[in-house]
mmCIF file of C-alpha atoms in Angstrom:
data_model
loop_
_atom_site.group_PDB
_atom_site.id
_atom_site.type_symbol
_atom_site.label_atom_id
_atom_site.label_comp_id
_atom_site.label_asym_id
_atom_site.label_seq_id
_atom_site.Cartn_x
_atom_site.Cartn_y
_atom_site.Cartn_z
ATOM 1 C CA UNK A 529 -13.257 9.375 -1.057
ATOM 2 C CA UNK A 530 -9.856 9.497 -0.570
ATOM 3 C CA UNK A 531 -8.179 6.014 -0.002
ATOM 4 C CA UNK A 532 -4.831 5.278 0.905
ATOM 5 C CA UNK A 533 -2.842 2.204 0.266
ATOM 6 C CA UNK A 534 -0.018 0.513 2.044
ATOM 7 C CA UNK A 535 2.474 -1.757 1.148
ATOM 8 C CA UNK A 536 4.095 -3.249 4.116
ATOM 9 C CA UNK A 537 7.547 -4.473 3.730
ATOM 10 C CA UNK A 538 10.202 -5.631 6.387
ATOM 11 C CA UNK A 539 12.299 -2.128 6.485
ATOM 12 C CA UNK A 540 10.229 0.002 4.034
ATOM 13 C CA UNK A 541 6.544 0.718 4.051
ATOM 14 C CA UNK A 542 4.947 2.363 0.826
ATOM 15 C CA UNK A 543 2.218 4.765 1.087
ATOM 16 C CA UNK A 544 -0.127 5.883 -1.695
ATOM 17 C CA UNK A 545 -3.239 8.236 -1.883
ATOM 18 C CA UNK A 546 -6.042 8.513 -4.327
ATOM 19 C CA UNK A 547 -7.722 11.591 -5.225
ATOM 20 C CA UNK A 548 -11.256 12.476 -3.831
ATOM 21 C CA UNK A 549 -12.902 10.991 -7.115
ATOM 22 C CA UNK A 550 -10.997 7.825 -6.923
ATOM 23 C CA UNK A 551 -9.799 8.065 -10.660
ATOM 24 C CA UNK A 552 -6.093 8.612 -9.766
ATOM 25 C CA UNK A 553 -3.248 6.956 -7.359
ATOM 26 C CA UNK A 554 -0.222 8.835 -6.103
ATOM 27 C CA UNK A 555 2.847 7.695 -4.644
ATOM 28 C CA UNK A 556 3.290 9.818 -1.307
ATOM 29 C CA UNK A 557 6.196 8.338 0.830
ATOM 30 C CA UNK A 558 7.939 5.530 2.040
ATOM 31 C CA UNK A 559 8.191 4.761 5.975
ATOM 32 C CA UNK A 560 11.699 3.270 7.000
ATOM 33 C CA UNK A 561 10.726 1.482 10.219
ATOM 34 C CA UNK A 562 11.468 -1.778 11.739
ATOM 35 C CA UNK A 563 9.284 -1.643 14.903
ATOM 36 C CA UNK A 564 5.453 -2.643 14.362
ATOM 37 C CA UNK A 565 3.795 -0.392 16.996
ATOM 38 C CA UNK A 566 5.663 2.660 15.478
ATOM 39 C CA UNK A 567 4.990 1.908 11.941
ATOM 40 C CA UNK A 568 1.340 1.426 12.961
ATOM 41 C CA UNK A 569 1.733 5.205 14.497
ATOM 42 C CA UNK A 570 2.997 6.726 11.364
ATOM 43 C CA UNK A 571 0.662 5.039 9.061
ATOM 44 C CA UNK A 572 -2.364 6.342 11.321
ATOM 45 C CA UNK A 573 -0.737 9.775 11.462
ATOM 46 C CA UNK A 574 -0.381 9.857 7.493
ATOM 47 C CA UNK A 575 -3.991 8.702 7.064
ATOM 48 C CA UNK A 576 -5.263 11.697 8.955
ATOM 49 C CA UNK A 577 -2.690 13.949 7.235
ATOM 50 C CA UNK A 578 -4.116 12.986 3.599
ATOM 51 C CA UNK A 579 -7.510 12.822 4.972
ATOM 52 C CA UNK A 580 -7.809 9.150 4.013
ATOM 53 C CA UNK A 581 -11.225 7.547 4.875
ATOM 54 C CA UNK A 582 -10.329 4.086 3.804
ATOM 55 C CA UNK A 583 -6.900 2.272 4.052
ATOM 56 C CA UNK A 584 -6.077 -0.581 1.621
ATOM 57 C CA UNK A 585 -3.210 -2.854 2.960
ATOM 58 C CA UNK A 586 -1.429 -5.129 0.684
ATOM 59 C CA UNK A 587 -1.856 -8.816 1.368
ATOM 60 C CA UNK A 588 1.311 -10.707 -0.162
ATOM 61 C CA UNK A 589 -0.502 -14.115 -0.937
ATOM 62 C CA UNK A 590 1.579 -16.902 -2.341
ATOM 63 C CA UNK A 591 1.310 -17.647 -6.036
ATOM 64 C CA UNK A 592 -0.859 -20.404 -5.642
ATOM 65 C CA UNK A 593 -3.519 -18.414 -3.548
ATOM 66 C CA UNK A 594 -2.736 -19.686 -0.082
ATOM 67 C CA UNK A 595 -1.344 -17.156 2.848
ATOM 68 C CA UNK A 596 1.876 -17.827 4.052
ATOM 69 C CA UNK A 597 3.603 -16.022 7.265
ATOM 70 C CA UNK A 598 3.911 -12.711 5.664
ATOM 71 C CA UNK A 599 0.463 -12.434 4.817
ATOM 72 C CA UNK A 600 -1.009 -13.349 8.378
ATOM 73 C CA UNK A 601 1.534 -10.794 9.587
ATOM 74 C CA UNK A 602 0.006 -8.012 7.097
ATOM 75 C CA UNK A 603 -3.233 -9.200 8.480
ATOM 76 C CA UNK A 604 -2.235 -8.628 12.046
ATOM 77 C CA UNK A 605 -0.855 -5.249 11.221
ATOM 78 C CA UNK A 606 -3.844 -4.388 9.356
ATOM 79 C CA UNK A 607 -6.118 -4.928 12.470
ATOM 80 C CA UNK A 608 -3.671 -2.858 14.486
ATOM 81 C CA UNK A 609 -4.058 -0.144 11.774
ATOM 82 C CA UNK A 610 -7.824 -0.387 12.034
ATOM 83 C CA UNK A 611 -8.120 -0.189 15.861
ATOM 84 C CA UNK A 612 -5.546 2.681 16.286
ATOM 85 C CA UNK A 613 -6.876 4.797 13.423
ATOM 86 C CA UNK A 614 -10.619 3.957 13.898
ATOM 87 C CA UNK A 615 -10.619 3.675 9.996
ATOM 88 C CA UNK A 616 -12.148 1.047 7.796
ATOM 89 C CA UNK A 617 -9.105 -1.413 6.411
ATOM 90 C CA UNK A 618 -9.447 -3.415 3.412
ATOM 91 C CA UNK A 619 -6.916 -6.120 2.427
ATOM 92 C CA UNK A 620 -5.978 -6.497 -1.032
ATOM 93 C CA UNK A 621 -3.930 -9.060 -3.007
ATOM 94 C CA UNK A 622 -0.526 -7.600 -3.797
ATOM 95 C CA UNK A 623 1.050 -10.547 -5.852
ATOM 96 C CA UNK A 624 3.659 -9.460 -8.382
ATOM 97 C CA UNK A 625 3.156 -5.496 -7.374
ATOM 98 C CA UNK A 626 7.069 -5.267 -6.375
ATOM 99 C CA UNK A 627 8.198 -7.033 -9.630
ATOM 100 C CA UNK A 628 5.749 -4.604 -11.510
ATOM 101 C CA UNK A 629 7.284 -1.771 -9.864
ATOM 102 C CA UNK A 630 10.531 -2.679 -10.655
ATOM 103 C CA UNK A 631 9.478 -3.076 -14.254
ATOM 104 C CA UNK A 632 8.091 0.296 -14.020
ATOM 105 C CA UNK A 633 11.330 1.849 -12.770
ATOM 106 C CA UNK A 634 13.266 -0.211 -15.442
ATOM 107 C CA UNK A 635 11.196 1.792 -18.008
ATOM 108 C CA UNK A 636 12.076 4.977 -16.715
ATOM 109 C CA UNK A 637 15.761 3.957 -15.955
ATOM 110 C CA UNK A 638 15.530 4.793 -12.400
ATOM 111 C CA UNK A 639 18.389 3.102 -10.639
ATOM 112 C CA UNK A 640 20.526 2.997 -7.340
ATOM 113 C CA UNK A 641 19.598 4.830 -4.460
ATOM 114 C CA UNK A 642 16.956 6.464 -6.119
ATOM 115 C CA UNK A 643 15.452 3.171 -7.015
ATOM 116 C CA UNK A 644 15.421 1.645 -3.441
ATOM 117 C CA UNK A 645 13.753 4.755 -2.411
ATOM 118 C CA UNK A 646 11.003 4.909 -4.379
ATOM 119 C CA UNK A 647 10.118 1.216 -5.205
ATOM 120 C CA UNK A 648 7.583 0.502 -2.199
ATOM 121 C CA UNK A 649 5.833 3.694 -3.028
ATOM 122 C CA UNK A 650 5.439 2.697 -6.722
ATOM 123 C CA UNK A 651 4.309 -0.642 -5.475
ATOM 124 C CA UNK A 652 1.880 1.020 -3.100
ATOM 125 C CA UNK A 653 0.192 2.879 -6.301
ATOM 126 C CA UNK A 654 -0.011 -0.397 -8.166
ATOM 127 C CA UNK A 655 -2.112 -1.813 -5.172
ATOM 128 C CA UNK A 656 -4.135 1.255 -5.083
ATOM 129 C CA UNK A 657 -4.548 1.398 -8.975
ATOM 130 C CA UNK A 658 -5.870 -2.331 -8.936
ATOM 131 C CA UNK A 659 -8.140 -1.632 -5.963
ATOM 132 C CA UNK A 660 -9.569 1.189 -7.490
ATOM 133 C CA UNK A 661 -10.275 -0.387 -10.849
ATOM 134 C CA UNK A 662 -11.881 -3.181 -9.216
ATOM 135 C CA UNK A 663 -13.997 -0.918 -6.991
ATOM 136 C CA UNK A 664 -15.171 1.141 -9.954
ATOM 137 C CA UNK A 665 -16.020 -2.316 -11.956
ATOM 138 C CA UNK A 666 -18.458 -3.370 -8.958
ATOM 139 C CA UNK A 667 -20.474 0.018 -9.192
ATOM 140 C CA UNK A 668 -21.284 -0.633 -12.791
#
């Protein structure tokens, strides 16, 4: 099954997609959109374009595991994505994914404008990789 992950941000939203065998996650794009309704429309259009059957949305929990304002906002957006796309949407804990994405980009010496353009897509890849790993472990 092809799975698409979404790393929601204030200005930029990262998108990643798995292969059909759920073995790999690939960064696809970063959407720059401030309006929630237009953002949801763009996410749904991409899920159709990539033939995604499941959408995973990052859930930014606090380090103590509690849900803050941003987590509730992401859950509301995920509900809108599910309603608009008609596809299953799952929330996935995304604590520290942006930090990890910055660390990966440090290792590849990606700086400046290029870094800003890809960090959210890399974070979406990390969310999707974590989700795929957990999903694979549940099967066994």
